[in-house]
Structure formats: structure tokens, C-alpha cells
mmCIF file of C-alpha atoms and ligand atoms in Angstrom:
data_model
loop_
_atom_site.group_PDB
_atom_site.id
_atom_site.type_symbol
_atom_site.label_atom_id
_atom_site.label_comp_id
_atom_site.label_asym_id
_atom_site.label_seq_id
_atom_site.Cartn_x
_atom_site.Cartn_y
_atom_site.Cartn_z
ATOM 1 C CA UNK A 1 88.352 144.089 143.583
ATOM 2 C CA UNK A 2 86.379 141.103 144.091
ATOM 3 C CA UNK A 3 82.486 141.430 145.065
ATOM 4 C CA UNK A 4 81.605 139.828 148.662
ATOM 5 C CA UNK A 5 78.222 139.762 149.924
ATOM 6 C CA UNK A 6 77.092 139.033 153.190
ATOM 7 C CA UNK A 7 73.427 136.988 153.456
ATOM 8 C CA UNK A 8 72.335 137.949 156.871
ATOM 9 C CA UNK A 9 69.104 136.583 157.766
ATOM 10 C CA UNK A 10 66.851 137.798 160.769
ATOM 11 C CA UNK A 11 64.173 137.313 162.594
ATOM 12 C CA UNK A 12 63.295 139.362 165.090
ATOM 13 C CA UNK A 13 66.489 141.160 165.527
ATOM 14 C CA UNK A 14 65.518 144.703 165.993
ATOM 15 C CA UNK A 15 67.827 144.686 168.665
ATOM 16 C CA UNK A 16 70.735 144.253 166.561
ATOM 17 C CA UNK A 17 70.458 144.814 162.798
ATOM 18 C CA UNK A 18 71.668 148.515 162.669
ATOM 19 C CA UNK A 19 74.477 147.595 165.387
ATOM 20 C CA UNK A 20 75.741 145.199 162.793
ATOM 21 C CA UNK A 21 75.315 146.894 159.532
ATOM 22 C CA UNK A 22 77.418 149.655 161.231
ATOM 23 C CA UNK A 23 79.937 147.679 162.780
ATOM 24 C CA UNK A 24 80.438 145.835 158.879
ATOM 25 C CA UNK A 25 80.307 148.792 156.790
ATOM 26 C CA UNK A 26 84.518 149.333 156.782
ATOM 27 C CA UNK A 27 84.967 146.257 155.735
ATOM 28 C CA UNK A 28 84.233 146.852 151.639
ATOM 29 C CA UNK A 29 81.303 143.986 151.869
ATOM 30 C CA UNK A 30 77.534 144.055 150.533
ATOM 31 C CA UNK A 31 75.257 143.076 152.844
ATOM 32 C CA UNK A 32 71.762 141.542 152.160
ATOM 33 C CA UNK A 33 69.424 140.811 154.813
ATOM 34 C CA UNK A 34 66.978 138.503 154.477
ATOM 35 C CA UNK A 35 63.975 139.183 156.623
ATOM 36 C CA UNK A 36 61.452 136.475 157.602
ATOM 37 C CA UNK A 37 58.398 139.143 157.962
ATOM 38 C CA UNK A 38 59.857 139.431 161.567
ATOM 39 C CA UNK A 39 57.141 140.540 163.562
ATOM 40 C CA UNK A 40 59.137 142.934 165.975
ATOM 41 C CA UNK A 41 59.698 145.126 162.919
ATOM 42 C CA UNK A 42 63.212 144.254 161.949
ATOM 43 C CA UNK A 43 62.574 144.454 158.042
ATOM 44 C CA UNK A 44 61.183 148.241 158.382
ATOM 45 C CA UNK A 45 64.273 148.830 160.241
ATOM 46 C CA UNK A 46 66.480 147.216 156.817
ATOM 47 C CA UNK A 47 64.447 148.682 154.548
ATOM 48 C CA UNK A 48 65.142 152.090 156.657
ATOM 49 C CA UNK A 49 69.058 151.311 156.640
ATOM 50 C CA UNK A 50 69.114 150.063 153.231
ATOM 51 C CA UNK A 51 68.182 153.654 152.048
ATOM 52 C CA UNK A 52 70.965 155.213 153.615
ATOM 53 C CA UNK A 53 73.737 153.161 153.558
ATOM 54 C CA UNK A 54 74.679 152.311 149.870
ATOM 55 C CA UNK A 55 76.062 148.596 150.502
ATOM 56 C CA UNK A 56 73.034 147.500 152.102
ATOM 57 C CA UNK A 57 70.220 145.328 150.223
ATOM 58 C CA UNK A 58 67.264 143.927 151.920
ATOM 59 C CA UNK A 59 65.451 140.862 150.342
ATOM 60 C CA UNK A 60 61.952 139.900 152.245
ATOM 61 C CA UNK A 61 60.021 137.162 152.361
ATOM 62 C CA UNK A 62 56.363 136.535 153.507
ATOM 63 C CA UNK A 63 57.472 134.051 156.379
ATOM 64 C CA UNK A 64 59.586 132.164 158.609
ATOM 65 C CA UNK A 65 60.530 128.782 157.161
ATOM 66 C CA UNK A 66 64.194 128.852 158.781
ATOM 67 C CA UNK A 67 67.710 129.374 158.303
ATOM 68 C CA UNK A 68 67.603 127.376 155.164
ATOM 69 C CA UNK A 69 65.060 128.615 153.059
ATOM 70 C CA UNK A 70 66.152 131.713 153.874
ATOM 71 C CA UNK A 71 69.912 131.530 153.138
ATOM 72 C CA UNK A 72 69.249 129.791 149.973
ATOM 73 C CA UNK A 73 66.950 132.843 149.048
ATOM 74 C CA UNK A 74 69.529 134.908 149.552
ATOM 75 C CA UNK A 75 72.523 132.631 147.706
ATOM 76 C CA UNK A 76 70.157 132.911 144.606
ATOM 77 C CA UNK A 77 69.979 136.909 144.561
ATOM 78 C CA UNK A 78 73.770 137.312 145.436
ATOM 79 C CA UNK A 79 74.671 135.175 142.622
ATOM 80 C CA UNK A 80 72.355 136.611 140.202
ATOM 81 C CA UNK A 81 74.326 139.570 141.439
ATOM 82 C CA UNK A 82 77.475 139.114 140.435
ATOM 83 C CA UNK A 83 79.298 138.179 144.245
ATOM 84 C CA UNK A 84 82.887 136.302 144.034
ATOM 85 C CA UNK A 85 82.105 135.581 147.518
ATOM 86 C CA UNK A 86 79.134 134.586 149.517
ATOM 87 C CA UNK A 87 78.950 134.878 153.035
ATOM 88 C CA UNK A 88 77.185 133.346 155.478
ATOM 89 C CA UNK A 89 76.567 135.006 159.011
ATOM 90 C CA UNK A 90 74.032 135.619 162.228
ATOM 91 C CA UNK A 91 72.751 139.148 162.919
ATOM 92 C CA UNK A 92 73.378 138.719 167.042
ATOM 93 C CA UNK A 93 76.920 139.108 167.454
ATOM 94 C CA UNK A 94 78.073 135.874 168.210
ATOM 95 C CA UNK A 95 79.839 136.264 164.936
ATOM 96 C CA UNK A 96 82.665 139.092 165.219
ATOM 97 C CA UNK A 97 81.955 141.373 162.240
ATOM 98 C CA UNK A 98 86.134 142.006 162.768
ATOM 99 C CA UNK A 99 86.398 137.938 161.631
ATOM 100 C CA UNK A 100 84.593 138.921 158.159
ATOM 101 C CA UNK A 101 88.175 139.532 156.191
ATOM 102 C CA UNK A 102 89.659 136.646 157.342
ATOM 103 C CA UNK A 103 87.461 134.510 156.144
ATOM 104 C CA UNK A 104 87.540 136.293 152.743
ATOM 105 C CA UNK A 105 91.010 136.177 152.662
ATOM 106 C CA UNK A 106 91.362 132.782 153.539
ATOM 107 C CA UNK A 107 88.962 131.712 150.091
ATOM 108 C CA UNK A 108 91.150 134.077 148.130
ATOM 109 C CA UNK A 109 94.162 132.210 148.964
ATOM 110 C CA UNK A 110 92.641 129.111 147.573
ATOM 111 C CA UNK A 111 90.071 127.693 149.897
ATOM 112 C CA UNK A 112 86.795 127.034 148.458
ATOM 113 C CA UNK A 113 84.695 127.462 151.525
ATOM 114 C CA UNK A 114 86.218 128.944 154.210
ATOM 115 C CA UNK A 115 84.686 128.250 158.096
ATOM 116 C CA UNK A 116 84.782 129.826 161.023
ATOM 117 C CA UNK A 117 85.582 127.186 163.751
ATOM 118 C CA UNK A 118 85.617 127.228 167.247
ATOM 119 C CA UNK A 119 86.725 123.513 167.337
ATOM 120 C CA UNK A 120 90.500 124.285 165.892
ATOM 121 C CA UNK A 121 93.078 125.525 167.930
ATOM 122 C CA UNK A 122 92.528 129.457 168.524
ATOM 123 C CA UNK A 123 88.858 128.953 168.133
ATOM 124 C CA UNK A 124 86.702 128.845 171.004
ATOM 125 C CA UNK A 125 83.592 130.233 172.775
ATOM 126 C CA UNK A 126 82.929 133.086 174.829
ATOM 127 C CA UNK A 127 79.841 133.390 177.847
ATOM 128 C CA UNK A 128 78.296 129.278 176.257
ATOM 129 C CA UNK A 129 77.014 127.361 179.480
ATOM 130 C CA UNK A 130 78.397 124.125 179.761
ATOM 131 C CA UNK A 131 75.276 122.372 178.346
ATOM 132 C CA UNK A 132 75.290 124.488 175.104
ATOM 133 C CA UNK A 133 78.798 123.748 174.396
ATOM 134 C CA UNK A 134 78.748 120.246 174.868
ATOM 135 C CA UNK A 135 75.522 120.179 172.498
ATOM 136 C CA UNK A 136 77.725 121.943 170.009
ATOM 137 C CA UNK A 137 80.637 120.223 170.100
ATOM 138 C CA UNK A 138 79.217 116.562 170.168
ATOM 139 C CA UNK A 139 77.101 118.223 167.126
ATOM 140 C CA UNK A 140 79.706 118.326 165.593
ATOM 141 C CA UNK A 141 81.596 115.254 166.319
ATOM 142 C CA UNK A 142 78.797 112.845 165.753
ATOM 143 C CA UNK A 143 77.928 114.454 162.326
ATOM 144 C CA UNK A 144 81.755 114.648 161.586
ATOM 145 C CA UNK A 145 82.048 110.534 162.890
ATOM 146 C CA UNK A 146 78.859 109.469 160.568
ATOM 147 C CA UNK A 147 80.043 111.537 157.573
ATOM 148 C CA UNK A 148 83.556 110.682 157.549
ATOM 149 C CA UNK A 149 84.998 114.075 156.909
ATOM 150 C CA UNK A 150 87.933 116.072 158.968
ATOM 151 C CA UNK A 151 86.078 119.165 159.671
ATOM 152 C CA UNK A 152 86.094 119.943 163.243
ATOM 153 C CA UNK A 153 83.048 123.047 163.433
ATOM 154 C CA UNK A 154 80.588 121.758 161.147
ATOM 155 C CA UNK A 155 77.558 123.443 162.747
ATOM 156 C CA UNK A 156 78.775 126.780 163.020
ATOM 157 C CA UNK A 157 76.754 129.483 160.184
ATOM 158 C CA UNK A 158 80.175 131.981 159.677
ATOM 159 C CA UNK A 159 81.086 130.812 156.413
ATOM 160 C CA UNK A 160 82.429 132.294 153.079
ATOM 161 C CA UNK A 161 81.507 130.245 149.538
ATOM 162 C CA UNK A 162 83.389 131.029 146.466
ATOM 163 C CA UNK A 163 81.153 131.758 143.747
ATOM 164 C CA UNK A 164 82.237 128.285 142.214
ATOM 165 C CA UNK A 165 80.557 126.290 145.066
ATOM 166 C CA UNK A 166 77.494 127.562 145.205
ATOM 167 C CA UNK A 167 77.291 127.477 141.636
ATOM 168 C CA UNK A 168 78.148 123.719 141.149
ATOM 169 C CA UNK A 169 75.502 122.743 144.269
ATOM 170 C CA UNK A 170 71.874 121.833 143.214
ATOM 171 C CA UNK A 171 70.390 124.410 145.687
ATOM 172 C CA UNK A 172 67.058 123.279 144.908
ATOM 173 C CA UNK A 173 67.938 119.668 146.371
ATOM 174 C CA UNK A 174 69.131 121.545 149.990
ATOM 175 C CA UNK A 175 66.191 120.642 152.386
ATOM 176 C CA UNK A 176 67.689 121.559 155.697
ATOM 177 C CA UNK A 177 65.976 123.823 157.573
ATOM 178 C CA UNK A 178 68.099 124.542 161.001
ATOM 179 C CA UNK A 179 71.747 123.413 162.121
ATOM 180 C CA UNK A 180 71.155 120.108 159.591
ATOM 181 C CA UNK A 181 71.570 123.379 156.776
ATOM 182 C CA UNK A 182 75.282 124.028 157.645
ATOM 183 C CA UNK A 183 76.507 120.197 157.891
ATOM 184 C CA UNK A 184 74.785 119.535 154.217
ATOM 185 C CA UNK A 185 76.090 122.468 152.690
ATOM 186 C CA UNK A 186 79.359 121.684 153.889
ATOM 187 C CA UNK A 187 79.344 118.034 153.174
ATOM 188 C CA UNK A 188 77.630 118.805 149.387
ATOM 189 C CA UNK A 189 81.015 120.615 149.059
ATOM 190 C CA UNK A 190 83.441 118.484 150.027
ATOM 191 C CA UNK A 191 81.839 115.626 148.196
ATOM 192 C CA UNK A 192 82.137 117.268 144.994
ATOM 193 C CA UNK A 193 85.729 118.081 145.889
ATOM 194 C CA UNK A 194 85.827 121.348 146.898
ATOM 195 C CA UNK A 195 88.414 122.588 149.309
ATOM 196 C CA UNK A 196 87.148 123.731 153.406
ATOM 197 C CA UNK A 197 89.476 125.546 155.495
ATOM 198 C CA UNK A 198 88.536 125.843 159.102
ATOM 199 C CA UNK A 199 89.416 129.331 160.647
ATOM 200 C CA UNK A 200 89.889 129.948 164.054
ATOM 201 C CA UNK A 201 86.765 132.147 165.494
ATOM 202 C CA UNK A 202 85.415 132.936 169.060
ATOM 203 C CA UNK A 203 81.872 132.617 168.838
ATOM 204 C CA UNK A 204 80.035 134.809 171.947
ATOM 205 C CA UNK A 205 76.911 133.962 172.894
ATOM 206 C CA UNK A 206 74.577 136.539 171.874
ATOM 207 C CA UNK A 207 73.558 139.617 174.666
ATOM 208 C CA UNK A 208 70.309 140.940 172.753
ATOM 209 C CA UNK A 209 66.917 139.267 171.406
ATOM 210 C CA UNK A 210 66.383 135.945 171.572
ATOM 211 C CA UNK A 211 67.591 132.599 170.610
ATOM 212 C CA UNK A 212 65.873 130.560 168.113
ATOM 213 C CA UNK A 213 67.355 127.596 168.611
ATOM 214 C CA UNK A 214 64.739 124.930 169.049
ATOM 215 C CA UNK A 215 64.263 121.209 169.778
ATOM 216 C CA UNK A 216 62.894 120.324 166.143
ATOM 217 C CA UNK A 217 65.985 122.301 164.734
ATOM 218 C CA UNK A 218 68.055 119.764 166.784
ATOM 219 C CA UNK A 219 66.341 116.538 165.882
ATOM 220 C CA UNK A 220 66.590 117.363 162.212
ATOM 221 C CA UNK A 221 69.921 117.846 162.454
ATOM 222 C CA UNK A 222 70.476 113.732 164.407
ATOM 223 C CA UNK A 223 67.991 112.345 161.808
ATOM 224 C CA UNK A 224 69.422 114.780 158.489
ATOM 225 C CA UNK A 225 73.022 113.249 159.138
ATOM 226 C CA UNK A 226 73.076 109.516 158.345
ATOM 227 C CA UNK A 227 70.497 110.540 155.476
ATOM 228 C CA UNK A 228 72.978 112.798 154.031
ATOM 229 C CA UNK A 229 75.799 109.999 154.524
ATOM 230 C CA UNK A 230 73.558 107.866 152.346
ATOM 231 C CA UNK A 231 72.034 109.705 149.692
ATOM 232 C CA UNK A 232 74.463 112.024 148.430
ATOM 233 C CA UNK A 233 77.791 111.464 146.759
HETATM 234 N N1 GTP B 301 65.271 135.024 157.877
HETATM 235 C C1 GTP B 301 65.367 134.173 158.897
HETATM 236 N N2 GTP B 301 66.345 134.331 159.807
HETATM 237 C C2 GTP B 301 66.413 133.461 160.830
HETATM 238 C C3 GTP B 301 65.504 132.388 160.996
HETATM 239 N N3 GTP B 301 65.858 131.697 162.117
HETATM 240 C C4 GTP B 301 66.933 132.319 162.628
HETATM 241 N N4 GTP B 301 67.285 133.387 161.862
HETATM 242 C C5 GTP B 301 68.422 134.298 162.027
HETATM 243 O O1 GTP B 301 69.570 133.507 161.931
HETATM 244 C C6 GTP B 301 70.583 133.934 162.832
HETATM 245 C C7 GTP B 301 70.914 132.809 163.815
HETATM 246 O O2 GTP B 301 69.765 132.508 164.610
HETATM 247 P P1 GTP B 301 69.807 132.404 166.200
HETATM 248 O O3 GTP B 301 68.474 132.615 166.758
HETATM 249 O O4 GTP B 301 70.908 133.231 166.733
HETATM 250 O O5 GTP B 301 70.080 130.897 166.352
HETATM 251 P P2 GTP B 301 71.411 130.228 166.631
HETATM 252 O O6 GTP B 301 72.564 131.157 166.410
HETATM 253 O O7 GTP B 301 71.373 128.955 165.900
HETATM 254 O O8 GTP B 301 71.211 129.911 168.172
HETATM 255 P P3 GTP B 301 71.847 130.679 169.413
HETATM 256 O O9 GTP B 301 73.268 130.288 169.410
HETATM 257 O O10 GTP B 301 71.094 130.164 170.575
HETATM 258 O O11 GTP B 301 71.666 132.139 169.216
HETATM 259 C C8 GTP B 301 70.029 135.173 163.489
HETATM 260 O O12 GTP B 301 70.460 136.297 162.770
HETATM 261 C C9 GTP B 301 68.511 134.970 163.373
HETATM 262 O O13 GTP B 301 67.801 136.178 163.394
HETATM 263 C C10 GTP B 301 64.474 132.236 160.004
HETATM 264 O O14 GTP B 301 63.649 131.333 160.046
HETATM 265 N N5 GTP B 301 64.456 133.150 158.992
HETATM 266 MG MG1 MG B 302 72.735 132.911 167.506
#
């Protein structure tokens, strides 16, 4: 059986971390969280979990940098490891823990990366305000017009690596931070010739804690585009 493990980062998710663990412990998966020192207590609350359910990991760090840092912390440790599979995923339920095996499945029938998309027919999103979804969507279009590539969802942060990719990245040259984190590491893919297949998700907007979404996170993302487009091959 090949290894997947699930990098789920919080911050301040108290709310919603044993909710999830629960709701992804059928599916056969190891799950490490990776805890920002969230102040509300959520990395007690993993450590706590972690102890009694066997598939659960908990990696900590001393503070909140964002999603970036934090997934890359977490790529390093599942590779080191041993994962086939690295996934990619929020702790707030706008990502259906029932979605997790078909994005596994999709990389073991030959996709390299495999992405959950709301932007291909069957995808979509549930209880998004029509400000939030147009942000999303022309997110996506403008960073899928300046890079050139077909990918439809290339914000979204439901993904599944094979081993391979993340391997054959330079994580150490990944500065993103916010959204800006999931266009590079999709782009770094496909430029090295890796195979992406978009799969059809319904992304919910989340019901507990709060968003951390921000207006820097944003502008890194308009600015991080054209810079990827230029510098990397
Ligand atoms: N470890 C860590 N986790 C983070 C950080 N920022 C966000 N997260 C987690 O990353 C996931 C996605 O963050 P959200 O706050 O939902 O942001 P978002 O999904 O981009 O925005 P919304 O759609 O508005 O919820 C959640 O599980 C957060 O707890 C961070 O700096 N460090
Ligand atoms: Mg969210």
C-alpha cells in the first residue's frame, strides 16, 4: 500500500482540528499538522489527538510565517518519512475530507499533482459571496493568462504531490507565503514537466474560526505572478 500523508496546517483552529482528524481517519492517510504556535490552543489540542489516534503526527513551529513556510515544513518531514503521496489541505472544512481518495487516486493513475478545482466542470463553490468568488476566480484567470498554463483552479490548497515532485523542486527557492504559494508550486511543476490533473471539488466556505485571508496575502499573489513568469523555467 502506498504511504499518503496529509500536511494540515493551522492556526487557530481549535474549532475544527479534532472534527477533521475524525472525519479523515477511514480514509488509510497520515496526517501531520503543522501548528503555527496558534494562540487559541490548537497545537495542545494535536498534541492531545496525536496521542490517541495512531495516524496522527503533529510538527510545531515557534510562529506564524504563513501557509508557505509552513507547508514546506511539513513537505520536508513527510518526505524524510517515507510518503508516496503528499497532500495538501485546510483544517476548516472547505475541503471535503470525503474528496481526499480521489485525489489520491487520481496521482496513482498517473497524474503527478493532482488538484482539486472548482473551476472545471463539476467543481464549484458552496455558501462564497459574490465578491469572494469573483476574487477567486479572476485569481485564477489572471495568474493562469500571465503564466501561460491550462490550469483552471490554480489558487485552490487541496492538492496531492507524488513523491517525485516534491523531490525534483528546490523547496528552499519557494518564497511564497499566501495564495502566491499554490500558483508557484504548481507552475514549478509543470515547468519541469510534470503532469496536473484538475479534479472536480466543491469548496464550502468555512462555518467555524476565522478566515485568514488578508490583503498582503492578496497583493503578493498580483506582484508573485509575472515574477514567477520571468524567473523560473
Ligand atoms: N501553520 C499555519 N497554518 C496557517 C497559516 N495561515 C493559515 N493557516 C491554515 O491554513 C488553512 C487555510 O487558511 P484559511 O484561514 O482558511 O485561509 P483561506 O482558506 O485561504 O481563506 P478562507 O477561504 O477565507 O478561509 C487553515 O487550516 C488555516 O488554519 C499559517 O501562517 N500557519
Ligand atoms: Mg479557508
Amino acid at each position: 500500500m502506498p504511504e499518503a500523508t496529509i500536511c494540515l496546517p493551522t492556526y487557530n483552529e481549535r474549532e475544527n482540528l479534532e472534527k477533521m482528524l475524525r472525519a479523515l481517519a477511514p480514509h488509510g492517510v497520515h496526517v501531520l499538522v503543522i501548528d503555527d504556535n496558534s494562540p487559541d490552543g490548537t497545537g495542545q489540542i494535536a498534541d492531545d489527538l496525536a496521542r490517541e489516534l495512531d495516524f496522527v503526527s503533529v510538527l510545531h513551529r515557534d510562529k506564524k510565517e504563513g501557509l508557505g513556510p509552513a507547508y514546506l515544513a511539513g513537505f520536508r518531514r513527510a518526505l524524510a518519512d517515507g510518503a508516496d503521496y503528499v497532500l495538501e489541505m485546510d483544517c476548516d472544512f472547505s475541503h471535503d475530507p470525503a474528496d481526499v481518495p480521489r485525489l489520491i487516486a487520481a496521482c496513482e493513475e498517473g497524474a503527478d499533482l493532482a488538484l482539486g478545482s472548482r473551476y472545471v466542470p463539476g467543481g464549484g463553490t458552496r455558501n462564497w459571496g459574490l465578491l469572494r468568488r469573483a476574487i477567486s476566480w479572476g485569481g485564477s484567470f489572471y495568474a493562469r493568462l500571465l503564466l501561460g498554463v491550462r490550469v483552471r483552479d490554480l489558487t485552490g490548497g487541496f492538492k496531492c504531490f507524488r513523491r517525485a515532485v516534491l523531490e525534483a523542486l528546490d523547496l528552499d527557492a519557494i518564497g511564497s507565503k499566501g495564495y502566491a504559494f499554490q500558483i508557484e508550486m504548481t507552475y514549478r511543476a509543470m515547468c519541469k514537466g510534470f503532469r496536473v490533473q484538475e479534479v472536480p471539488i466543491t469548496f464550502a466556505d468555512r462555518t467555524e474560526g476565522t478566515s485568514k485571508m488578508s490583503k498582503t496575502i492578496f497583493l503578493e499573489a498580483v506582484v508573485k505572478v509575472p515574477l514567477l513568469r520571468m524567473t523560473v523555467r
